[in-house]
Coordinates of C-alpha atoms in Angstrom, one line a residue:
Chain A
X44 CA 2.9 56.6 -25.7
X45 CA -0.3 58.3 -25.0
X46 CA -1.7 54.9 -22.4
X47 CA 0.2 55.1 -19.4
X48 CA -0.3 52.6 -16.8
X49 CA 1.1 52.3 -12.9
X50 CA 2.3 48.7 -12.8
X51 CA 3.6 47.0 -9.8
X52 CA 5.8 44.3 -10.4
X53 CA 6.7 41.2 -8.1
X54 CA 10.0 40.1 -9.0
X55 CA 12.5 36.9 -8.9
X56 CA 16.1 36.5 -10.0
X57 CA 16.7 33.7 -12.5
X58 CA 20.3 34.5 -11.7
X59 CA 22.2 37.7 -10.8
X60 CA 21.7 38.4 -14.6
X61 CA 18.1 38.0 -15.3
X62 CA 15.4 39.0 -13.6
X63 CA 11.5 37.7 -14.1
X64 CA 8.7 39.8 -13.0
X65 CA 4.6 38.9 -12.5
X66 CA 2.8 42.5 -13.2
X67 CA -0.7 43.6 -11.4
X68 CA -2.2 46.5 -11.8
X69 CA -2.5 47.0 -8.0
X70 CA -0.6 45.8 -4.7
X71 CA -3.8 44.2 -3.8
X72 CA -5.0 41.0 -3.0
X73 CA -7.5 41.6 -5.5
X74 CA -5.1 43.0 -8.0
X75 CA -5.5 41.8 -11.8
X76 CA -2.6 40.0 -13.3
X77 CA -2.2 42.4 -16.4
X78 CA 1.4 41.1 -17.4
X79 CA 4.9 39.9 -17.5
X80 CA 8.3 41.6 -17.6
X81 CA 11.9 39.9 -18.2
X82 CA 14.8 42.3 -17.0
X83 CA 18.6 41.2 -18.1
X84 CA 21.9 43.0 -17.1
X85 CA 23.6 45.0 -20.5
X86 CA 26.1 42.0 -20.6
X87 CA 22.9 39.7 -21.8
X88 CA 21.3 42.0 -23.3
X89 CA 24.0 42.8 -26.2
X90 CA 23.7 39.0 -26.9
X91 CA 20.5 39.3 -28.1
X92 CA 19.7 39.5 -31.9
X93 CA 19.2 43.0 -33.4
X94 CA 15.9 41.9 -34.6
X95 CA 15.1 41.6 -30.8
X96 CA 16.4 44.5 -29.4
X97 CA 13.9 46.7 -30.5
X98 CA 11.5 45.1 -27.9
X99 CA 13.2 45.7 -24.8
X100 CA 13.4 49.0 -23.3
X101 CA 16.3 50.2 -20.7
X102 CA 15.7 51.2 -17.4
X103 CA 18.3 54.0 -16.7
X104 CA 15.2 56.8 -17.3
X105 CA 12.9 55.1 -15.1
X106 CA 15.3 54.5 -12.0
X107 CA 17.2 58.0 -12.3
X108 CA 14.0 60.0 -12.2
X109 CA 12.8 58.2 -9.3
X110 CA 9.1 57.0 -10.8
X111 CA 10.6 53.4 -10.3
X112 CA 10.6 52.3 -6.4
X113 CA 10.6 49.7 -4.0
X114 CA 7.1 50.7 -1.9
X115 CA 8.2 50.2 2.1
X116 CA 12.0 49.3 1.7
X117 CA 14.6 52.2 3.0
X118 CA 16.5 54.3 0.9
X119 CA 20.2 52.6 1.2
X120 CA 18.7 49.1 0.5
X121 CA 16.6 50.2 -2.2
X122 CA 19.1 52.1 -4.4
X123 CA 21.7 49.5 -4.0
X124 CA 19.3 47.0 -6.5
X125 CA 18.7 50.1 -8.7
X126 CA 22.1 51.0 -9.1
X127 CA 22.0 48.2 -10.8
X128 CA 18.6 48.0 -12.6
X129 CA 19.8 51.6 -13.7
X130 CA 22.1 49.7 -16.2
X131 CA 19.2 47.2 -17.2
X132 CA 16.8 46.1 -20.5
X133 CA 13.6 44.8 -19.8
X134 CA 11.1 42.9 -22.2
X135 CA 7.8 43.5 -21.1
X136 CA 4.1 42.4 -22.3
X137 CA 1.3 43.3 -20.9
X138 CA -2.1 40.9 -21.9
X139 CA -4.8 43.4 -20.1
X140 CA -5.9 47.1 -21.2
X141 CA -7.3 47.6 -17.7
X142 CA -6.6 51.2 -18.3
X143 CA -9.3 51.8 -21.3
X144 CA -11.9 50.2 -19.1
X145 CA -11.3 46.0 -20.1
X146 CA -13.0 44.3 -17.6
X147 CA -11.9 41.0 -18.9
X148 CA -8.4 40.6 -20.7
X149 CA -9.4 40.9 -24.4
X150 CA -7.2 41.1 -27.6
X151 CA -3.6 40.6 -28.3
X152 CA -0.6 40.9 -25.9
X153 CA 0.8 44.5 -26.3
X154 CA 4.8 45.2 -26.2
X155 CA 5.3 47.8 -23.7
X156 CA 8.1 50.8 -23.9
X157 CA 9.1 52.6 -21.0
X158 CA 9.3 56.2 -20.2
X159 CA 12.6 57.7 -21.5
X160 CA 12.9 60.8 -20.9
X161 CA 11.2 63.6 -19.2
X162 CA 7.8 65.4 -20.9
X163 CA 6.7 61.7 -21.5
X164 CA 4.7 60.7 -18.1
X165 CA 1.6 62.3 -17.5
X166 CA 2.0 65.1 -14.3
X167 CA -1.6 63.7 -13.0
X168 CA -0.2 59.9 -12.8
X169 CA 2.6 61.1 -11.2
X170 CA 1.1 63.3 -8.4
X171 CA -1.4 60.1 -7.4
X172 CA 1.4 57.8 -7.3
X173 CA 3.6 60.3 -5.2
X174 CA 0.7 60.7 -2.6
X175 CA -0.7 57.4 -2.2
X176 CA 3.2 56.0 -1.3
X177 CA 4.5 59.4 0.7
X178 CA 7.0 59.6 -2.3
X179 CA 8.8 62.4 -4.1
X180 CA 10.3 61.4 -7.5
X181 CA 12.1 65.0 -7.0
X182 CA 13.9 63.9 -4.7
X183 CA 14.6 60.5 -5.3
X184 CA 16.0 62.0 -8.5
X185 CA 18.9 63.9 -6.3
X186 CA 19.3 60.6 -4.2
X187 CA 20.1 58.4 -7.4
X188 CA 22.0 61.6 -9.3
X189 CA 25.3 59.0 -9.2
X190 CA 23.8 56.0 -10.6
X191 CA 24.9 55.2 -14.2
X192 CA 23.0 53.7 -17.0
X193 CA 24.7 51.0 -19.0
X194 CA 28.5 51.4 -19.5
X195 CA 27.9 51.1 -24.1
X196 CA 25.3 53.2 -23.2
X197 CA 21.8 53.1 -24.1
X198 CA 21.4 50.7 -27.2
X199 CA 20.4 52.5 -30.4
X200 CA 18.2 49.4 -31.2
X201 CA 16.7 49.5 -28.1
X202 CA 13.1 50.7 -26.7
X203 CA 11.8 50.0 -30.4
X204 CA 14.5 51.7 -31.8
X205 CA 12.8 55.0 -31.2
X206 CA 9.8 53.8 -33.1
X207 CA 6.6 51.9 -31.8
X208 CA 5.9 48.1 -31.9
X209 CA 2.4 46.7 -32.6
X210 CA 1.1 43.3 -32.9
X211 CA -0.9 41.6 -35.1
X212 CA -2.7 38.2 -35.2
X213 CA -2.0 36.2 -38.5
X214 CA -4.6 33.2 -39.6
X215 CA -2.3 30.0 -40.5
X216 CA -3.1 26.7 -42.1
X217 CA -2.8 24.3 -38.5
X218 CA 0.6 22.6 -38.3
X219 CA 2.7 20.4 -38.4
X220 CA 3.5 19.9 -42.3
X221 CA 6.7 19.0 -43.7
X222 CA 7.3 22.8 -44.5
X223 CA 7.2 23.8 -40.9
X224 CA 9.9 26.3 -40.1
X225 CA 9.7 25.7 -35.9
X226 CA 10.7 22.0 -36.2
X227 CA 14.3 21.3 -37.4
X228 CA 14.0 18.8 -40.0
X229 CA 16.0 15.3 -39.3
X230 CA 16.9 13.5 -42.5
X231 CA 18.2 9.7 -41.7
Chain B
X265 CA 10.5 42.1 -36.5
X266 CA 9.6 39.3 -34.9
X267 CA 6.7 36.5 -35.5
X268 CA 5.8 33.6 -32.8
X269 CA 6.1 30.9 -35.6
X270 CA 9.4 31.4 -37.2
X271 CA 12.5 30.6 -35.0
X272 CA 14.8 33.5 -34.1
X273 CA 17.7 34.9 -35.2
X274 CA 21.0 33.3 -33.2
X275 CA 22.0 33.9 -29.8
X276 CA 25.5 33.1 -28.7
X277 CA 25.7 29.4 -27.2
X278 CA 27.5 30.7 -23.8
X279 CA 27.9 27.7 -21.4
X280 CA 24.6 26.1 -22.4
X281 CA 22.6 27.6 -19.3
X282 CA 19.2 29.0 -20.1
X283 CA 18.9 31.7 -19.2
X284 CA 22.8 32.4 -19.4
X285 CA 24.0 34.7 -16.3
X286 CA 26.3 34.4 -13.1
X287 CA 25.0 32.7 -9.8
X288 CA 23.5 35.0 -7.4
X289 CA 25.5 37.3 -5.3
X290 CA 25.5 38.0 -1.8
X291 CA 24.0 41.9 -2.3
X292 CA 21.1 41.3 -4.3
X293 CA 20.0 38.0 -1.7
X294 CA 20.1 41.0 0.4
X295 CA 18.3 43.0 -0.8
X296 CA 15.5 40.3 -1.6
X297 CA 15.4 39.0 1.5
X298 CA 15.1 42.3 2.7
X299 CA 12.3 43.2 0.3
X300 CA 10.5 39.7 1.5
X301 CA 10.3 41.1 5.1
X302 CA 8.9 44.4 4.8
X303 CA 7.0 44.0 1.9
X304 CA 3.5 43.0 1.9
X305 CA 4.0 40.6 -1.6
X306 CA -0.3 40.6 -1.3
X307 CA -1.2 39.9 -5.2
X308 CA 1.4 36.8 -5.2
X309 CA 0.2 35.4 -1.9
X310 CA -2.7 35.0 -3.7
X311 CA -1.4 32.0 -6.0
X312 CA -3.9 29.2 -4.2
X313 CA -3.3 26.0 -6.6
X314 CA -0.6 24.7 -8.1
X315 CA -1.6 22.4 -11.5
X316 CA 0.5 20.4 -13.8
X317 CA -0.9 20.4 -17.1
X318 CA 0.0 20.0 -20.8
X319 CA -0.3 23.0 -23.6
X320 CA 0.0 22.5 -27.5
X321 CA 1.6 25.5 -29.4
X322 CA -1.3 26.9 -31.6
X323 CA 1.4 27.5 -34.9
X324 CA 2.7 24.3 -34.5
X325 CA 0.9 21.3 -32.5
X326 CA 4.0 18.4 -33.0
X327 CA 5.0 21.1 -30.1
X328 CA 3.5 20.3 -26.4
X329 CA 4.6 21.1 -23.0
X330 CA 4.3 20.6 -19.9
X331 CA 3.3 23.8 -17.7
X332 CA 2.8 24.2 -14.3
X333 CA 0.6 26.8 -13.4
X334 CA 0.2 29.0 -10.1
X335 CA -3.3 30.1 -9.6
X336 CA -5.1 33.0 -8.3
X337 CA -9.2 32.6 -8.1
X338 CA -10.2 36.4 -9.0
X339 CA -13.9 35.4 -8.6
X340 CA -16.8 32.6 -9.3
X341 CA -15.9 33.4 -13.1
X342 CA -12.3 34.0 -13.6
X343 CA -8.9 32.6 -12.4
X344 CA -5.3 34.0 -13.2
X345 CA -1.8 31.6 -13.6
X346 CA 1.4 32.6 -13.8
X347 CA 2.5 29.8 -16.2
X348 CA 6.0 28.2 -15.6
X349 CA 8.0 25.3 -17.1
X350 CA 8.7 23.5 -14.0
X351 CA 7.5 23.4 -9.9
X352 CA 10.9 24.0 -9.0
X353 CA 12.8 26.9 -7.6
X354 CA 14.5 27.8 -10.8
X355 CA 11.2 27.2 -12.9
X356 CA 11.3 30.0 -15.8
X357 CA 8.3 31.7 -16.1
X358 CA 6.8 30.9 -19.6
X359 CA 4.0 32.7 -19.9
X360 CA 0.3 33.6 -18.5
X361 CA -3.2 32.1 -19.0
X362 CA -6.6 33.2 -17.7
X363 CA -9.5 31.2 -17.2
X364 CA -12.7 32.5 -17.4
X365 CA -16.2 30.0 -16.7
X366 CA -18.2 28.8 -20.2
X367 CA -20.8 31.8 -19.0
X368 CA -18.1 34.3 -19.5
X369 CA -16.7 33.0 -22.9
X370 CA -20.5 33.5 -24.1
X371 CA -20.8 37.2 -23.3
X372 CA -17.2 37.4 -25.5
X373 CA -17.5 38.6 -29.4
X374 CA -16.2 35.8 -31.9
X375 CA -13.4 37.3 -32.8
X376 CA -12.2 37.3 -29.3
X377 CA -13.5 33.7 -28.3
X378 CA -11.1 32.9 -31.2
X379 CA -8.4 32.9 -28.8
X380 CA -9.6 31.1 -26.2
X381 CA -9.4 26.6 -25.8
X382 CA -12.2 24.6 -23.8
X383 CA -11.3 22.5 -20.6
X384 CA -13.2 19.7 -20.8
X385 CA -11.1 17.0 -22.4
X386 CA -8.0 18.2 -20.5
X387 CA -9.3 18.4 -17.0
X388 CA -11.6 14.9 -17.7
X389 CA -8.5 12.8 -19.4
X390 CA -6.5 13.3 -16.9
X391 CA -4.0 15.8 -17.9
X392 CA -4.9 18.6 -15.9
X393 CA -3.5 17.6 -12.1
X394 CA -2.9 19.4 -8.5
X395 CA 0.6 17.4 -7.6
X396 CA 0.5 16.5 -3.7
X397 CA -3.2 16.9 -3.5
X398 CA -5.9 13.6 -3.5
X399 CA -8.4 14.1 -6.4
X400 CA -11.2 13.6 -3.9
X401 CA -9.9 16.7 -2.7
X402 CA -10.1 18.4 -5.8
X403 CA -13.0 17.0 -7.3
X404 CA -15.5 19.9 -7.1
X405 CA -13.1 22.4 -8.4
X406 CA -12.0 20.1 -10.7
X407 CA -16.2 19.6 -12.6
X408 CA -16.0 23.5 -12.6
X409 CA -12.9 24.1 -14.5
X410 CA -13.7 21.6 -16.7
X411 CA -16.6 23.9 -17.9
X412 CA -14.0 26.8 -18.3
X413 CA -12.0 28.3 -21.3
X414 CA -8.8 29.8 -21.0
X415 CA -6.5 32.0 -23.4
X416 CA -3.2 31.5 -22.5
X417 CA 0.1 33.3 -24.0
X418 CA 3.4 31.6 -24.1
X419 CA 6.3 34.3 -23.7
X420 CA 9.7 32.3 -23.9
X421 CA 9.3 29.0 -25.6
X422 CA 12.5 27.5 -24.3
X423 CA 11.3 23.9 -26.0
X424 CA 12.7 25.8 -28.6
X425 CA 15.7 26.4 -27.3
X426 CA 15.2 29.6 -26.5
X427 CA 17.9 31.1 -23.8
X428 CA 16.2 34.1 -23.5
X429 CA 12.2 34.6 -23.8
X430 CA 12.5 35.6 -27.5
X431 CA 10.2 36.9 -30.7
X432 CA 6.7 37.6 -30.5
X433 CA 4.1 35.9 -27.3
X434 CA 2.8 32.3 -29.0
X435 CA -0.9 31.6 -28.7
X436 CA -1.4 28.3 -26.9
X437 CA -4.0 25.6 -27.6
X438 CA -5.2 22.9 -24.7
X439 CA -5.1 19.3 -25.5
X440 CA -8.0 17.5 -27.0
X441 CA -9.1 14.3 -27.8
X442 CA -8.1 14.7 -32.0
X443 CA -5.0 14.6 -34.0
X444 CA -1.7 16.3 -32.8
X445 CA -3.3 17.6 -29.9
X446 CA -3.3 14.4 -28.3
X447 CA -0.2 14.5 -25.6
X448 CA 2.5 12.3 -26.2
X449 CA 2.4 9.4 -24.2
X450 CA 6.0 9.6 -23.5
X451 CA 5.3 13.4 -22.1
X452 CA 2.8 12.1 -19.9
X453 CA 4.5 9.0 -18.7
X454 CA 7.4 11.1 -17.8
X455 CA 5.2 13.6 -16.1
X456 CA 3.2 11.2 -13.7
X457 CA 6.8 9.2 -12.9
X458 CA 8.2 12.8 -11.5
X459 CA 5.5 13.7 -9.5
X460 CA 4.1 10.1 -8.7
X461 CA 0.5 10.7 -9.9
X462 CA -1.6 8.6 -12.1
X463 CA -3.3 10.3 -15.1
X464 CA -4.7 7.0 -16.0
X465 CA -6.3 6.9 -13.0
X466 CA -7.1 10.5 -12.4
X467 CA -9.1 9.9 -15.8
X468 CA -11.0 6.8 -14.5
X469 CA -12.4 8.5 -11.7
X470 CA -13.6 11.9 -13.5
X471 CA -14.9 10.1 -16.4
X472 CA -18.6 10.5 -15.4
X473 CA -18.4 14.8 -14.9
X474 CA -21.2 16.4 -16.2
X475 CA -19.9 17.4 -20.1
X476 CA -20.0 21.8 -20.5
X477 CA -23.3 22.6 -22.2
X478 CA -23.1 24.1 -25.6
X479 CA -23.0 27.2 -25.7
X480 CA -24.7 29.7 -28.8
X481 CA -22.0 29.4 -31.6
X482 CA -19.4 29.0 -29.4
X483 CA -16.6 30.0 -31.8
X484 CA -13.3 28.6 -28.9
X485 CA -10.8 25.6 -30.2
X486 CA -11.0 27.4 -33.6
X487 CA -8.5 24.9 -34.7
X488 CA -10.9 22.2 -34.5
X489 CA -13.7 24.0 -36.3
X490 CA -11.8 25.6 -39.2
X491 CA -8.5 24.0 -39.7
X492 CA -7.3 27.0 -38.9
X493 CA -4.7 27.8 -36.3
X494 CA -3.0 32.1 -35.1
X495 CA 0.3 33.1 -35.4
X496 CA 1.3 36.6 -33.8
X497 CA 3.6 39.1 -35.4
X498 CA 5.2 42.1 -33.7
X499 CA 5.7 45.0 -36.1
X500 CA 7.0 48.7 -36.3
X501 CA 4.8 51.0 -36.5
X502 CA 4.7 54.2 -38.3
X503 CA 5.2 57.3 -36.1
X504 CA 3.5 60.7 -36.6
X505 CA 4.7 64.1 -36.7
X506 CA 2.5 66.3 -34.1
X507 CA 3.6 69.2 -34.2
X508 CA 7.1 68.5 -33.6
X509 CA 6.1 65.7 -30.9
X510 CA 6.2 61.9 -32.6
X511 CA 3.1 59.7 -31.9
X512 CA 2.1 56.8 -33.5
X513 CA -0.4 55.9 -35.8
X514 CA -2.2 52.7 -35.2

């Protein structure tokens, strides 16, 4: 919780359920691909497996304090989509620490959380963000006071169940063997 | 919690769609269309190529795909894709994989370059094609990328199965010339009869480009080196008590 990144997300619907977003670390033509982030309605999300959950995050935090926003699209337009990403879980992995200085994209994909409540985001990130688009998360926050998060609310097992997620890089014998667990074994 | 090599836990079958979900309603084509026209989209208009190729999963290599990747040149050195499983409109985004030039992969410790495959055997065999464009065309971007490495992460491994992108990013391997890493033939075939290409002959005529000079210990394709493949795990971490404020120690 102590790396904070901006992110800027290009976005595609799967369907009206799912979401799948390509993640640069600037809206530039010269922007660096740093990652990837799924977004699925609450229905999809509670069909997940608990031993999932844990690594997506919901959204209501993000769109109700106004830090998430559509750059250049009006108001009405742009709270009608987060009225309903309000109610969202999103699974996203970042594959480039741009932020401590990587100038290439080195080591191990990282599971990101979101922010979730206030305290969390750093004023300083904030205050660049908020001048650089003419924004004010202030009051964007009054704007979106009606929207709701998801109707169970907020998962339990969600956003890493309130603890952090690391990954590791395990050696393995190469496969295929007979003992290999990711190919269903046919017997004739 | 989760490891890239072991299947996951059971999803609900639903109506067999992957991902599951409803068609598309009128609002949100609103809103994206509405997006489209006054947003400036820049990083994403920079996708340049569009290549069909062929990855092997690096925990299990019975396991290949086919990819199609969108591709942004950053620089002389280093290229960005946005990996999918198909070229169509309702492709599912699978994963990402940067390319980065032989010169580059040198300057990289060895315990990074251990995650990174050579190009050479699958741009010169054939696999690696631009659908829709005439390998004359291609051909001088095609003798560079054969000298490059990439490191490409596989998020939802729907070969699998998967409905949703599940479990822990997969490390991906390129195809080479030895043992299970070889394509099918049948994966191939099906893939030049879709997009009417020849990898046969796409081979043929790149079979004389000049071969990547070794590098110092070059310490990439791992695999073929060691026997030795990476599996990825995603676990909790332990969180610390700082003064009343939880952080965690990694």
């Amino acid at each position: 919780m102590t790396r904070q990144v901006e992110a800027h997300h290009y976005c595609g619907h799967l369907n009206e359920d799912m979401r799948q977003c390509l993640i640069y670390d600037r809206p530039d033509a010269d922007a660096r691909l740093i990652g990837l982030e799924y977004i699925v309605t609450e229905e999809l999300f509670l069909t997940l497996p608990d031993t999932e959950k844990p690594m997506w995050h919901s959204h209501e935090y993000e769109v109700k304090s106004g830090v998430l926003f559509l750059p250049g699209v009006p108001g009405p337009v742009e709270r009608k989509d987060l009225e309903k990403v309000a109610k969202t879980y999103g699974k996203t992995i970042h594959f480039w620490q741009v932020d401590r200085g990587d100038e290439l994209p080195l080591g191990l994909p990282q599971v990101m959380m979101a922010l979730t409540r206030d305290g969390q985001l750093y004023p300083s990130l904030a205050k660049d963000v908020e001048s650089r688009y003419g924004v004010s998360f202030e009051k964007e926050r009054a704007n979106r006071a009606y929207m709701e998060g998801p109707t169970h609310g907020i998962h339990p097992k969600a956003n890493a169940a309130g603890i952090g997620l690391k990954t590791v890089l395990r050696e393995i014998e190469c496969k295929p063997s007979v003992q290999s667990e990711s190919v269903p074994r046919v017997f004739v | 919690m989760a490891s890239s090599d072991k299947a996951p836990d059971s999803m609900p079958v639903g109506d067999g769609s992957v991902p599951p979900g409803k068609p598309m309603t009128m609002g949100h084509q609103v809103v994206d269309k509405t997006a489209q026209m006054l947003q400036t989209l820049k990083p994403i208009k920079q996708m340049s190529q569009h290549v069909c190729t062929f990855a092997v999963y690096g925990h299990d290599m019975s396991r290949q795909i086919e990819t199609h990747h969108y591709i942004t040149r950053l620089n002389q050195d280093f290229l960005q894709c946005a990996v999918y499983d198909s070229d169509e409109p309702t492709a599912r985004l699978i994963g990402v994989e940067y390319i980065v030039s032989d010169r580059i992969l040198d300057t990289l410790p060895p315990d990074e370059q251990k995650l990174w495959h050579s190009h050479d055997h699958e741009v010169t065999s054939g696999m690696w094609m631009n659908p829709g464009v005439p390998e004359m065309n291609q051909r001088s971007e095609l003798e560079n990328m054969a000298h490059t490495y990439g490191k490409f992460w596989c998020t939802w491994q729907v070969d699998r199965g998967d409905k949703l992108p599940l479990g822990a990013p997969a490390l991906m391997m390129s195809p080479q010339m030895v043992n299970m890493s070889v394509i099918k033939p049948e994966l191939v075939r099906e893939r030049d009869r879709k997009f009417k290409i020849s990898t046969d002959e796409a081979r043929k005529s790149r079979v004389n480009f000049p071969v990547s000079k070794p590098g110092n210990a070059r310490v990439a394709d791992y695999w073929m080196h060691t026997g030795k493949s990476f599996a990825v795990d995603i676990e909790q971490v332990e969180m610390k008590d700082l003064g009343g404020q939880k952080i965690p120690s990694i």
